[in-house]
CSV table of C-alpha atoms in Angstrom, one decimal:
chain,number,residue,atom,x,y,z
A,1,UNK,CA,-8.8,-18.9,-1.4
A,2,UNK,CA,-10.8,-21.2,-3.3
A,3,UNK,CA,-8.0,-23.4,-4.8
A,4,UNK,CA,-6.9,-24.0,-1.5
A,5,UNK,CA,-4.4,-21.6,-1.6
A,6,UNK,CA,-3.3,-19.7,1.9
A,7,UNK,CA,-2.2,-16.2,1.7
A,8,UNK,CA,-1.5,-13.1,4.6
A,9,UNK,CA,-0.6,-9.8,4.3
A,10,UNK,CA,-1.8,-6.7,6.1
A,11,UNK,CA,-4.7,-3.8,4.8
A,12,UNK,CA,-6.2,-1.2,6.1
A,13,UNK,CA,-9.5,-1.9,4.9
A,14,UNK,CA,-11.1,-5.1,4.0
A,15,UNK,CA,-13.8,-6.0,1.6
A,16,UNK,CA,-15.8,-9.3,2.9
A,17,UNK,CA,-18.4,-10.7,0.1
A,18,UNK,CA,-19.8,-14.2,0.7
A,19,UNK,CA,-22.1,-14.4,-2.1
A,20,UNK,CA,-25.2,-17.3,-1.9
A,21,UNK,CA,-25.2,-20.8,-2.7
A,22,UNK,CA,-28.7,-22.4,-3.9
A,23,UNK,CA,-28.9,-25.7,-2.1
A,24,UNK,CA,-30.7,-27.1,-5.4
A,25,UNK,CA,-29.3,-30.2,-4.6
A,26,UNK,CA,-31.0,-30.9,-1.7
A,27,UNK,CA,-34.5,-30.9,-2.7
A,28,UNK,CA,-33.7,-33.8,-5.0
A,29,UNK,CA,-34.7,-32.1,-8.6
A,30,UNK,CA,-33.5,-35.4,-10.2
A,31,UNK,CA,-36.5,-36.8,-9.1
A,32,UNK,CA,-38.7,-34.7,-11.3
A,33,UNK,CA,-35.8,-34.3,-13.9
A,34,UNK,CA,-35.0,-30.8,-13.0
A,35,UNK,CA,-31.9,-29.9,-14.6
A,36,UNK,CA,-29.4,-27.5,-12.7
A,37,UNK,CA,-25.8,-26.6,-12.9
A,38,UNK,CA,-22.8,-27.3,-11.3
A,39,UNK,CA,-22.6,-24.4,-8.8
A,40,UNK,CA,-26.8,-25.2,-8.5
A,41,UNK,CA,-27.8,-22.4,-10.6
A,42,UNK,CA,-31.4,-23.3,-12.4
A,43,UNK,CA,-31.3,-22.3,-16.1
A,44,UNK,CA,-34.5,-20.9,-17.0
A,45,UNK,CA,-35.8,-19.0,-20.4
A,46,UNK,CA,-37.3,-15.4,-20.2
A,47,UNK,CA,-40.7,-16.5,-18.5
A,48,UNK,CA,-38.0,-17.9,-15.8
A,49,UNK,CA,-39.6,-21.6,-16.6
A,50,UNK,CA,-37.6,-24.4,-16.2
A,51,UNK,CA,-37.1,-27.5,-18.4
A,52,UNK,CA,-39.8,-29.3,-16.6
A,53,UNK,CA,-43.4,-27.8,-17.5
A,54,UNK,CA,-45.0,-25.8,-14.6
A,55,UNK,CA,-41.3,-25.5,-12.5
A,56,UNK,CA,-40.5,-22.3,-12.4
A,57,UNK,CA,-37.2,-20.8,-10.5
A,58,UNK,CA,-36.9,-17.1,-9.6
A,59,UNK,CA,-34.2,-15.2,-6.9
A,60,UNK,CA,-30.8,-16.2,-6.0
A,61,UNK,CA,-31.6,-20.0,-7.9
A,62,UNK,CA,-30.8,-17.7,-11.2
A,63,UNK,CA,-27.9,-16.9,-13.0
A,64,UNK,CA,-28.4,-13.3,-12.1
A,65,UNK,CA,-28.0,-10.8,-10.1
A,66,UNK,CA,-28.1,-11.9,-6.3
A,67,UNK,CA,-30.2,-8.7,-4.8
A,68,UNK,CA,-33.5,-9.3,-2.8
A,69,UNK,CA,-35.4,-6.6,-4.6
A,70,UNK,CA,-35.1,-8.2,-7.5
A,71,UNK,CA,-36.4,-11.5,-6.6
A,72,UNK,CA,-39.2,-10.0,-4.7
A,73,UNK,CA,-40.1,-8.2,-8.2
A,74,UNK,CA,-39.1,-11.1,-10.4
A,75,UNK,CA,-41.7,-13.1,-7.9
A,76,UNK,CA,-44.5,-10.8,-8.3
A,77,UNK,CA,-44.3,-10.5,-12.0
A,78,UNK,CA,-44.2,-14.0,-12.1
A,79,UNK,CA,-47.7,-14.6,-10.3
A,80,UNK,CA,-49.2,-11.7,-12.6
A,81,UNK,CA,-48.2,-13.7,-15.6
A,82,UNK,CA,-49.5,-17.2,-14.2
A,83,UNK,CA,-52.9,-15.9,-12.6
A,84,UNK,CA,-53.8,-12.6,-14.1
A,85,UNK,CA,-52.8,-12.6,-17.7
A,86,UNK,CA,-49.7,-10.0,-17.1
A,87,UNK,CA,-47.1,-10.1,-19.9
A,88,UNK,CA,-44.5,-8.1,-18.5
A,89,UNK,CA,-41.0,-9.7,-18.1
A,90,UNK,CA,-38.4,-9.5,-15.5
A,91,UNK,CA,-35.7,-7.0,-16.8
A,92,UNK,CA,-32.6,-8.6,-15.7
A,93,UNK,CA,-30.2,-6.2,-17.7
A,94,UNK,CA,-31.7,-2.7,-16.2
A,95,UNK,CA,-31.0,-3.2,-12.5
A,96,UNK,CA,-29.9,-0.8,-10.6
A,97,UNK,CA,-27.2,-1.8,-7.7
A,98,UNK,CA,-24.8,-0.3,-5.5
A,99,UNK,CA,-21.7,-1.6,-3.3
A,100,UNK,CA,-22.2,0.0,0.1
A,101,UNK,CA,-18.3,0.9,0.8
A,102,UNK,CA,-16.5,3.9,1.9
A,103,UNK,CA,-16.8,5.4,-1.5
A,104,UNK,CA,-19.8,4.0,-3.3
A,105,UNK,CA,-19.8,2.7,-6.5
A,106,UNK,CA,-23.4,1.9,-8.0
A,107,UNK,CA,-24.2,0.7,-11.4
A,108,UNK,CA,-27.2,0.0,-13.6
A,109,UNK,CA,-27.4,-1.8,-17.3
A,110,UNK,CA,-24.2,-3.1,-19.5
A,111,UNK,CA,-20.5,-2.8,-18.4
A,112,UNK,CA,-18.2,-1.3,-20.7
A,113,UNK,CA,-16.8,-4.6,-21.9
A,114,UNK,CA,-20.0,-6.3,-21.6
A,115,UNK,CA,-21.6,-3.3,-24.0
A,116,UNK,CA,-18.9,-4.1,-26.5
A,117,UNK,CA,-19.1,-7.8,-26.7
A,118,UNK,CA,-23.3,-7.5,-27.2
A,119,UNK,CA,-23.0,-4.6,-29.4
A,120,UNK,CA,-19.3,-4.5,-30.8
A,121,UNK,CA,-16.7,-2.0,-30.3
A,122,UNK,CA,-17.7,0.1,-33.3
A,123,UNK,CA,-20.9,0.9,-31.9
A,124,UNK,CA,-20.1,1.8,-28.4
A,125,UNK,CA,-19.1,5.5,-27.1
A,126,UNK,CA,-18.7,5.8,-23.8
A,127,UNK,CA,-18.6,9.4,-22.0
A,128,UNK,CA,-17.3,10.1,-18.8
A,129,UNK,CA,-15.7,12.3,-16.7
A,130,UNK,CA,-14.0,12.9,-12.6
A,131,UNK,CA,-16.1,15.7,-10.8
A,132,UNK,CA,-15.7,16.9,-6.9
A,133,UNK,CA,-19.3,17.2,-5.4
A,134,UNK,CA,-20.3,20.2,-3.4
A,135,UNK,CA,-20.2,18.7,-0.2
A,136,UNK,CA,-16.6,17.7,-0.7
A,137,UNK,CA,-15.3,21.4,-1.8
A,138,UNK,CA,-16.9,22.8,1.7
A,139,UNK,CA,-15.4,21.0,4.0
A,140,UNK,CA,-11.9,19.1,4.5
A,141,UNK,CA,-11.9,15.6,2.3
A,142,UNK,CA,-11.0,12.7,3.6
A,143,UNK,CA,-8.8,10.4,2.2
A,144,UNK,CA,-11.5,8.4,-0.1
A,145,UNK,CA,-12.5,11.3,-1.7
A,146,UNK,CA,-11.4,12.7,-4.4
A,147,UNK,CA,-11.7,10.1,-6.9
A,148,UNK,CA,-15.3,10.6,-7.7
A,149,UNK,CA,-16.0,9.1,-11.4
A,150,UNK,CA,-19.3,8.9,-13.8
A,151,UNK,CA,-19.5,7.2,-16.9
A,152,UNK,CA,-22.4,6.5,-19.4
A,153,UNK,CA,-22.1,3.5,-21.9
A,154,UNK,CA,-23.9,4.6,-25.2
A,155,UNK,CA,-25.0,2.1,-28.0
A,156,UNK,CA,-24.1,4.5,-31.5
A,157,UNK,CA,-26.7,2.1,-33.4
A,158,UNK,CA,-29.5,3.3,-31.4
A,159,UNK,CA,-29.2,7.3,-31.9
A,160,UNK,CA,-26.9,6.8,-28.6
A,161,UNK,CA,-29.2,4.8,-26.8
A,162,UNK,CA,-27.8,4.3,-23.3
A,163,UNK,CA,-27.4,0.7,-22.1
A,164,UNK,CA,-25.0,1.2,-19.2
A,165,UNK,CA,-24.6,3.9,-16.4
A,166,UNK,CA,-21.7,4.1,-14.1
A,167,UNK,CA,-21.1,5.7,-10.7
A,168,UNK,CA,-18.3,6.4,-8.2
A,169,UNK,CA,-18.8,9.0,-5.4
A,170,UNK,CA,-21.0,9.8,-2.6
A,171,UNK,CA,-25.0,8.5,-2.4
A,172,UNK,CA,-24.2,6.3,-5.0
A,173,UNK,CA,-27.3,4.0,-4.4
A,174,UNK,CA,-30.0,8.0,-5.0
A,175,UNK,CA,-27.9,8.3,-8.2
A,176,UNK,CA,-28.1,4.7,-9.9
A,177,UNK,CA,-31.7,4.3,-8.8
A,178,UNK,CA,-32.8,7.5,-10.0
A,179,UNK,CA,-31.3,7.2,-13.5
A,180,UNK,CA,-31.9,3.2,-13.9
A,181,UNK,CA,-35.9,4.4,-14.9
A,182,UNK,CA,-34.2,6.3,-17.5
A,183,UNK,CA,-32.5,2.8,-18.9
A,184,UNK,CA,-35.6,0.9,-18.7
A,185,UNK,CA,-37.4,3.5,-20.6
A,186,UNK,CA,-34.8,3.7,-23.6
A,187,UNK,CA,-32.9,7.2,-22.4
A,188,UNK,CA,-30.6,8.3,-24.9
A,189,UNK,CA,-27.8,10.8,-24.2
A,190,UNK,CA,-29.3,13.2,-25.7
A,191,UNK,CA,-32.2,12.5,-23.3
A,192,UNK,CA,-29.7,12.9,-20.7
A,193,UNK,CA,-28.0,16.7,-22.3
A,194,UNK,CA,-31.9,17.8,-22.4
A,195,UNK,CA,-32.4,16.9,-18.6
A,196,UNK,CA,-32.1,19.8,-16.5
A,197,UNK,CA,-29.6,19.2,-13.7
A,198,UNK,CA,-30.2,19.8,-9.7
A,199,UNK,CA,-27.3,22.1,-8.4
A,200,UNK,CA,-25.4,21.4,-6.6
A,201,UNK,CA,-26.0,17.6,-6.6
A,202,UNK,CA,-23.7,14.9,-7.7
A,203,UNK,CA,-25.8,13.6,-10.2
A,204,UNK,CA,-25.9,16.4,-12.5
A,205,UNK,CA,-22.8,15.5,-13.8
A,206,UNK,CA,-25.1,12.8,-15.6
A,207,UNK,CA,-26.4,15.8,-17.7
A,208,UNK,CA,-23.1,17.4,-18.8
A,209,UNK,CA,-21.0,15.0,-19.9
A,210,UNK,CA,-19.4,15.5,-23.1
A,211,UNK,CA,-15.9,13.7,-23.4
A,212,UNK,CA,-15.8,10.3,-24.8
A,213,UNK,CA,-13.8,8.4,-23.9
A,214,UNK,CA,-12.4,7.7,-27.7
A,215,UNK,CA,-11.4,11.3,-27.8
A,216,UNK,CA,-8.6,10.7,-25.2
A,217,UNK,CA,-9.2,14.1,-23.8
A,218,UNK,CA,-8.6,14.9,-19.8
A,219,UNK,CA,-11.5,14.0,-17.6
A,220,UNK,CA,-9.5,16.0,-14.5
A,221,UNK,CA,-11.5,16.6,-11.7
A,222,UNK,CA,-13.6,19.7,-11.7
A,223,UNK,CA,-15.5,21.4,-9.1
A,224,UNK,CA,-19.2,22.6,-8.8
C-alpha cells in the first residue's frame, strides 16, 4: 500500500491499475522556472500554457484524465491554435471513458457528487434505472450479470441540461462513446426522451428513463 502498509487476503478477481507518473523532474524545469507539483503534475490554464511564456504541457503531465486519446486530441488542437488560428479548446469535462472489466462500467461528463458540488444539490436530478439487456435474457447469465445500471446526471438550471452519463453493463465503451457527442453538444433529457431508441440494444435504456432518483421509487431490473 502506499503508506507502507502490508496487507493479504484472498479474491477471486483482482483489479491491477498502475496509473502514470510524469518524470517532470528530470528535465530540470527549474532551470527555465517551470513550476510543477509535487506528484509532477504541470498546472496549466485553458490554452494548456504554462507559467513560463511559450511552455506549453499537454497528456498525462496534466491534472486530467490519463487516456491517450485524449492527449493525441489535446495535442492536435494545440498546434491548430499555435499555427493555424484555431480557437477550439480541449474539453476536459466531456470525455468519454470506460474500465475494461468483467462488467464494464464507462462514464462521460460530471459524477454525481462532482455535479452537486459545481452546480449544488438543488439543482441536480439525477435519473436512473437497473435494466437486463437482450443478450442476457437469451441465454444463461453468468455470475457478473445482472447488475446492469444507467444513470444520467441532469443540471435543473439548464432546462435539464445533462452534464453527466453513467454506465454499468455490457459494451460499455459503444454506449459512453456514442452518447458523450450528445454532452458536448449540450443534450438535455428531454433531448434524450425525444431520441428514438435501437431495440433491443442496451443503450436505449438512455431514452426511457424516467425515475429520479429524488423520487425514491424502485429501479428493479426490467427486461427488454
Amino acid at each position: 500500500m502506499q503508506n507502507g502498509e502490508e496487507k493479504s487476503d484472498i479474491y477471486n478477481t483482482v483489479l491491477f491499475a498502475i496509473g502514470r507518473k510524469p518524470l517532470t523532474d528530470k528535465i530540470n524545469p527549474e532551470a527555465i522556472g517551470l513550476k510543477y507539483d509535487p506528484n509532477g503534475k504541470i498546472p496549466v490554464n485553458e490554452e494548456e500554457l504554462t507559467n513560463v511564456d511559450n511552455v506549453y504541457a499537454i497528456g498525462d503531465l496534466l491534472n486530467a484524465p490519463e487516456l491517450t486519446p485524449l492527449a493525441i486530441q489535446s495535442g492536435r488542437l494545440l498546434a491548430k491554435r499555435l499555427y493555424n488560428g484555431s480557437k477550439i479548446l480541449t474539453d476536459y469535462v466531456n470525455v468519454p471513458t470506460t474500465v475494461f472489466t468483467p462488467l464494464e462500467y464507462g462514464s462521460v461528463g460530471l459524477s454525481e457528487d462532482a455535479a452537486i458540488a459545481q452546480y449544488g444539490d438543488e439543482n441536480i436530478e439525477v435519473y436512473h434505472t437497473m435494466h437486463t439487456p437482450t443478450e442476457q435474457v437469451v441465454r444463461e447469465a453468468s455470475p457478473l450479470e445482472g447488475y446492469n445500471y444507467a444513470k444520467l446526471v441532469c443540471n435543473k438550471a439548464e432546462n435539464e441540461r445533462i452534464v453527466g452519463l453513467h454506465y454499468l453493463g455490457p459494451n460499455a465503451g459503444e454506449v459512453t462513446g456514442g452518447f458523450g457527442l450528445g454532452l458536448i453538444m449540450g443534450a438535455t433529457k428531454t433531448d434524450f426522451d425525444r431520441l428514438v431508441g435501437i431495440h433491443p440494444t442496451s443503450s436505449e435504456v438512455f431514452t426511457t428513463m424516467s425515475i429520479t432518483k429524488r423520487s425514491g421509487k424502485s429501479i428493479d431490473v426490467e427486461d427488454c
